[in-house]
Amino acid sequence: MNSTIFTGTIPALMTPCTAERKPDFDALVRKGREMIEAGMSAVVYCGSMGDWPLLTEAERQEGVARLVAAGIPTIVGTGAVNSREAVSHAAHAAKVGAHGLMVIPRVLSRGASPAAQQAHFSAILEAAPQLPAVIYNSPYYGFATRAELFFKLRRQYPNLIGFKEFGGAADMRYAAEHITSQDDQVILMAGVDTQVMHGFVNCGATGAITGIGNVLPREVLQLVELSKQAAKGDAVARRRALELSEALNVLSSFDEGTDLVLYYKHLMVLGGDQEYALHFNATDALSAAQRHYAETQYKLFRQWYANWSAEQNLA
């Protein structure tokens, strides 16, 4: 099973919405193309960043179909409140020619049950056996997939080729120590923006799924490239990756909180993407203080990055 789709840097696309608070699929495709043209290797659609709980099944699948039809390498999130809908999204992804699956655990109903999660994962993997898939591990979904369950599934479903870790540093290390180090054919994706450097340098990650990369694609691509070089022992690259990671830290940390989509849509508007100004729920909004903090941190990072980049060119 080809794992190429899960290498490189991959933004988790958000869903822009119209004045009527309906999905704006034209804007979604434009952003997907823009990300690929910037150097991203693929996109994820309808992970947590895509507001999947707020979209209908038909809306989600239209977004997937539009991205694929536009020639954009697309990984599809399978999040759903029941396995039947998750299977529907996996089967649709295969039907329209998507390139991979991000398999999200069962939520709410029996979410803490390993047996229920095994059945849920199995049903999704069976629905699209030709698509390479990674399990999305996140504390926010209330279930931690451990090595025993992962390899039990992998023995039965060869399309399960990797693990996307959205937890913190210790979670990333667990995945490297107990899952990817057990089988060198299994790949690890750094799934939270604050752990990109740690994922590549200390945990052998082969790719990153990013939120802040929607806002700052050039800078995140640079961080990933420096981290890859640092993972090979390059001391200068390691120092530069650490500096860039630290400077990005506050903006990256929005990825770890409940308001991640609100923050990143606001930052995209600051960057000129007005189609991200609205949310599907009118009551979903940052407070004035949150907006001010995000704007201050965004301006600070842009100033720092301009000076830092000039220093690198002079060195």
Coordinates of C-alpha atoms in Angstrom, one line a residue:
M1 CA 0.0 0.0 0.0
N2 CA 1.5 3.4 -1.1
S3 CA 1.9 5.8 1.8
T4 CA 3.2 8.7 -0.3
I5 CA 0.1 10.7 0.2
F6 CA 0.9 10.9 4.0
T7 CA 4.4 12.4 3.5
G8 CA 5.1 16.1 3.3
T9 CA 3.1 19.0 4.8
I10 CA -0.7 18.8 4.6
P11 CA -3.1 21.6 5.7
A12 CA -6.3 20.6 7.3
L13 CA -8.7 22.8 5.3
M14 CA -11.4 24.8 7.0
T15 CA -14.8 25.2 5.4
P16 CA -15.5 28.8 4.3
C17 CA -19.2 29.8 4.4
T18 CA -21.4 32.2 2.6
A19 CA -23.4 35.1 4.0
E20 CA -26.3 32.5 4.4
R21 CA -23.9 30.4 6.5
K22 CA -23.7 27.6 3.9
P23 CA -20.5 26.0 2.7
D24 CA -18.7 28.0 0.0
F25 CA -17.3 25.2 -2.1
D26 CA -15.8 27.5 -4.7
A27 CA -13.7 29.2 -2.0
L28 CA -12.8 25.8 -0.6
V29 CA -11.4 24.7 -3.9
R30 CA -9.5 28.0 -4.4
K31 CA -7.9 27.6 -1.0
G32 CA -7.0 23.9 -1.8
R33 CA -5.3 24.9 -5.0
E34 CA -3.5 27.8 -3.3
M35 CA -2.1 25.4 -0.7
I36 CA -0.8 23.0 -3.3
E37 CA 0.7 25.8 -5.4
A38 CA 2.4 27.0 -2.2
G39 CA 4.2 23.6 -1.9
M40 CA 1.8 21.6 0.3
S41 CA 1.7 17.9 -0.8
A42 CA -2.0 17.3 -0.2
V43 CA -5.0 18.6 1.8
V44 CA -7.1 17.1 4.5
Y45 CA -10.8 17.8 4.3
C46 CA -13.4 17.3 7.2
G47 CA -11.0 16.7 10.0
S48 CA -11.7 18.7 13.1
M49 CA -10.6 21.9 11.3
G50 CA -13.3 21.3 8.6
D51 CA -16.2 21.7 11.1
W52 CA -17.4 18.2 10.2
P53 CA -20.0 18.1 13.1
L54 CA -21.6 21.3 11.7
L55 CA -22.1 20.0 8.1
T56 CA -24.6 17.5 6.7
E57 CA -23.3 14.3 5.2
A58 CA -24.2 15.6 1.7
E59 CA -22.3 18.8 2.3
R60 CA -19.2 17.0 3.4
Q61 CA -19.2 14.7 0.5
E62 CA -19.8 17.5 -2.0
G63 CA -16.7 19.3 -0.6
V64 CA -14.7 16.1 -1.0
A65 CA -15.9 15.5 -4.6
R66 CA -15.2 19.2 -5.6
L67 CA -11.6 19.0 -4.3
V68 CA -10.9 15.7 -6.0
A69 CA -12.5 16.9 -9.3
A70 CA -10.2 19.9 -9.2
G71 CA -7.2 17.6 -9.1
I72 CA -6.2 18.4 -5.5
P73 CA -4.7 15.4 -3.6
T74 CA -7.3 14.9 -0.9
I75 CA -7.3 13.0 2.4
V76 CA -10.8 12.5 3.8
G77 CA -11.8 12.7 7.5
T78 CA -14.3 10.0 8.6
G79 CA -15.5 11.6 11.8
A80 CA -19.1 10.8 12.6
V81 CA -21.4 10.2 15.5
N82 CA -22.1 6.6 14.3
S83 CA -20.2 4.0 12.3
R84 CA -22.8 3.9 9.5
E85 CA -22.1 7.6 8.5
A86 CA -18.3 7.1 8.9
V87 CA -18.5 4.1 6.5
S88 CA -20.5 6.2 4.1
H89 CA -17.8 8.9 4.0
A90 CA -15.1 6.3 3.5
A91 CA -17.0 4.6 0.7
H92 CA -17.7 8.0 -1.0
A93 CA -14.0 9.0 -0.7
A94 CA -13.1 5.8 -2.6
K95 CA -15.8 6.2 -5.2
V96 CA -14.9 9.8 -6.2
G97 CA -11.1 9.1 -6.3
A98 CA -9.8 10.6 -3.0
H99 CA -6.3 9.7 -2.1
G100 CA -6.4 8.6 1.6
L101 CA -8.5 8.4 4.7
M102 CA -8.0 9.8 8.2
V103 CA -9.9 7.3 10.4
I104 CA -11.4 9.1 13.4
P105 CA -12.6 7.1 16.4
R106 CA -16.2 6.6 17.3
V107 CA -17.5 9.4 19.5
L108 CA -20.1 9.8 22.2
S109 CA -21.7 6.3 22.0
R110 CA -19.3 3.7 23.6
G111 CA -16.3 5.9 22.7
A112 CA -14.2 4.6 25.6
S113 CA -14.7 0.9 24.6
P114 CA -11.7 -0.7 22.8
A115 CA -14.1 -3.4 21.4
A116 CA -16.4 -0.8 20.0
Q117 CA -13.6 1.2 18.5
Q118 CA -12.1 -1.9 16.9
A119 CA -15.4 -2.6 15.2
H120 CA -15.7 1.0 14.2
F121 CA -12.2 1.2 12.7
S122 CA -12.7 -2.1 11.0
A123 CA -15.9 -1.0 9.3
I124 CA -14.2 2.1 7.9
L125 CA -11.1 0.3 6.6
E126 CA -13.3 -2.4 5.0
A127 CA -15.3 0.2 3.2
A128 CA -12.3 1.6 1.2
P129 CA -9.6 -1.2 1.2
Q130 CA -7.8 0.5 -1.7
L131 CA -7.2 3.8 0.1
P132 CA -4.2 4.2 2.4
A133 CA -5.4 5.2 5.9
V134 CA -4.1 6.5 9.1
I135 CA -5.7 6.4 12.5
Y136 CA -6.3 9.8 14.0
N137 CA -5.3 9.8 17.7
S138 CA -6.6 12.7 19.7
P139 CA -7.3 13.2 23.3
Y140 CA -10.3 15.4 22.2
Y141 CA -12.1 12.4 20.8
G142 CA -11.8 10.7 24.2
F143 CA -10.1 7.5 23.0
A144 CA -6.4 6.7 22.8
T145 CA -5.5 4.0 20.3
R146 CA -2.7 1.9 21.7
A147 CA -0.2 -0.4 20.0
E148 CA -2.1 -3.6 20.6
L149 CA -5.2 -2.4 18.9
F150 CA -3.3 -0.7 16.1
F151 CA -1.4 -3.9 15.1
K152 CA -4.5 -6.1 15.5
L153 CA -6.2 -3.9 12.9
R154 CA -3.1 -3.7 10.7
R155 CA -2.8 -7.4 10.5
Q156 CA -6.3 -7.6 9.1
Y157 CA -6.3 -4.4 7.0
P158 CA -3.1 -3.7 5.1
N159 CA -4.5 -0.3 4.0
L160 CA -3.9 0.9 7.6
I161 CA -0.4 2.3 7.0
G162 CA 0.1 4.9 9.7
F163 CA -0.8 6.9 12.7
K164 CA -1.7 10.6 13.1
E165 CA -0.9 11.9 16.6
F166 CA -2.8 15.0 17.7
G167 CA -1.7 14.7 21.4
G168 CA 1.2 16.4 23.1
A169 CA 4.9 15.5 23.2
A170 CA 4.4 12.4 25.4
D171 CA 1.7 11.1 23.1
M172 CA 4.0 11.6 20.0
R173 CA 6.8 9.8 21.8
Y174 CA 4.4 6.9 22.7
A175 CA 3.5 6.5 19.0
A176 CA 7.1 6.5 18.0
E177 CA 8.3 4.2 20.8
H178 CA 5.6 1.6 20.7
I179 CA 4.0 1.8 17.2
T180 CA 6.2 3.1 14.4
S181 CA 9.4 1.6 15.9
Q182 CA 7.7 -1.8 15.9
D183 CA 7.2 -1.8 12.1
D184 CA 9.3 0.4 9.8
Q185 CA 6.6 0.3 7.2
V186 CA 4.2 2.3 9.5
I187 CA 4.4 6.0 9.1
L188 CA 3.8 8.7 11.8
M189 CA 2.2 12.1 11.1
A190 CA 2.8 15.0 13.4
G191 CA -0.8 16.2 13.9
V192 CA -0.5 19.2 16.2
D193 CA 1.3 22.3 15.2
T194 CA 3.2 22.7 18.5
Q195 CA 4.9 19.3 18.0
V196 CA 6.2 19.5 14.4
M197 CA 9.8 19.7 15.3
H198 CA 9.6 17.1 18.1
G199 CA 7.7 14.8 15.7
F200 CA 10.3 14.9 13.0
V201 CA 13.5 15.1 15.0
N202 CA 12.7 12.8 18.0
C203 CA 9.9 10.6 16.7
G204 CA 10.7 9.9 13.1
A205 CA 7.6 11.6 11.6
T206 CA 7.4 11.6 7.8
G207 CA 4.7 14.2 7.5
A208 CA 2.8 16.9 9.2
I209 CA -0.9 17.8 9.2
T210 CA -1.2 21.5 10.0
G211 CA -3.7 24.1 11.0
I212 CA -1.5 27.2 11.1
G213 CA -0.2 26.2 7.7
N214 CA -3.5 27.5 6.2
V215 CA -2.4 31.0 7.5
L216 CA 1.4 30.8 7.1
P217 CA 2.1 28.1 4.5
R218 CA 5.6 29.3 3.6
E219 CA 6.7 29.5 7.2
V220 CA 5.3 26.1 8.1
L221 CA 6.9 24.5 5.0
Q222 CA 10.2 26.0 6.1
L223 CA 9.8 24.6 9.6
V224 CA 9.1 21.1 8.3
E225 CA 12.1 21.3 5.9
L226 CA 14.4 22.5 8.7
S227 CA 13.1 19.8 11.0
K228 CA 13.8 17.1 8.4
Q229 CA 17.3 18.3 8.0
A230 CA 17.7 18.4 11.8
A231 CA 16.5 14.8 12.0
K232 CA 19.6 13.9 9.9
G233 CA 21.9 15.5 12.5
D234 CA 22.3 19.0 10.9
A235 CA 23.1 21.2 13.9
V236 CA 22.5 24.5 12.0
A237 CA 19.1 23.3 10.8
R238 CA 18.2 22.1 14.3
R239 CA 19.0 25.6 15.8
R240 CA 17.0 27.4 13.1
A241 CA 14.1 25.0 13.4
L242 CA 14.0 25.6 17.1
E243 CA 14.0 29.3 16.7
L244 CA 11.2 29.2 14.1
S245 CA 9.2 26.7 16.2
E246 CA 9.5 28.9 19.3
A247 CA 8.5 32.1 17.3
L248 CA 5.4 30.3 16.0
N249 CA 4.5 28.7 19.3
V250 CA 1.6 31.0 20.3
L251 CA 0.0 30.9 16.9
S252 CA 0.6 27.1 16.7
S253 CA -0.9 26.6 20.2
F254 CA -4.3 27.8 18.9
D255 CA -4.3 24.3 17.3
E256 CA -4.6 22.7 20.7
G257 CA -7.7 24.5 22.0
T258 CA -11.4 24.3 21.4
D259 CA -11.5 27.6 19.5
L260 CA -8.9 26.5 16.9
V261 CA -11.2 27.1 13.9
L262 CA -12.3 30.4 15.2
Y263 CA -8.7 31.6 15.6
Y264 CA -7.4 30.3 12.3
K265 CA -10.3 31.7 10.4
H266 CA -9.7 35.1 12.0
L267 CA -6.0 34.9 11.1
M268 CA -6.9 34.0 7.5
V269 CA -9.1 37.1 7.3
L270 CA -6.2 39.2 8.6
G271 CA -4.2 37.7 5.7
G272 CA -6.9 38.8 3.2
D273 CA -9.1 35.7 3.0
Q274 CA -12.5 37.4 3.6
E275 CA -14.5 34.3 2.8
Y276 CA -13.4 32.9 6.2
A277 CA -15.0 35.8 8.2
L278 CA -18.2 33.9 9.1
H279 CA -18.9 30.6 11.0
F280 CA -21.7 28.2 10.5
N281 CA -23.2 29.1 13.9
A282 CA -23.6 32.8 14.4
T283 CA -22.8 32.5 18.1
D284 CA -19.4 31.0 17.3
A285 CA -17.1 33.9 17.7
L286 CA -13.9 35.0 19.4
S287 CA -14.2 37.5 22.2
A288 CA -12.8 41.0 21.6
A289 CA -9.9 40.1 23.9
Q290 CA -9.2 36.9 22.0
R291 CA -9.2 38.8 18.7
H292 CA -6.8 41.4 20.0
Y293 CA -4.4 38.8 21.4
A294 CA -4.4 36.9 18.1
E295 CA -3.8 40.0 16.1
T296 CA -1.0 41.1 18.4
Q297 CA 0.7 37.7 18.2
Y298 CA 0.2 37.5 14.4
K299 CA 1.8 41.0 13.9
L300 CA 4.7 40.1 16.3
F301 CA 5.4 36.9 14.4
R302 CA 5.4 38.6 11.0
Q303 CA 7.8 41.3 12.2
W304 CA 10.1 38.7 13.8
Y305 CA 10.0 36.5 10.7
A306 CA 11.0 39.4 8.4
N307 CA 14.0 40.2 10.6
W308 CA 14.9 36.6 11.1
S309 CA 14.8 35.8 7.4
A310 CA 17.0 38.8 6.6
E311 CA 19.5 37.6 9.2
Q312 CA 19.6 34.1 7.5
N313 CA 20.3 35.7 4.1
L314 CA 23.2 37.7 5.6
A315 CA 24.7 34.8 7.4

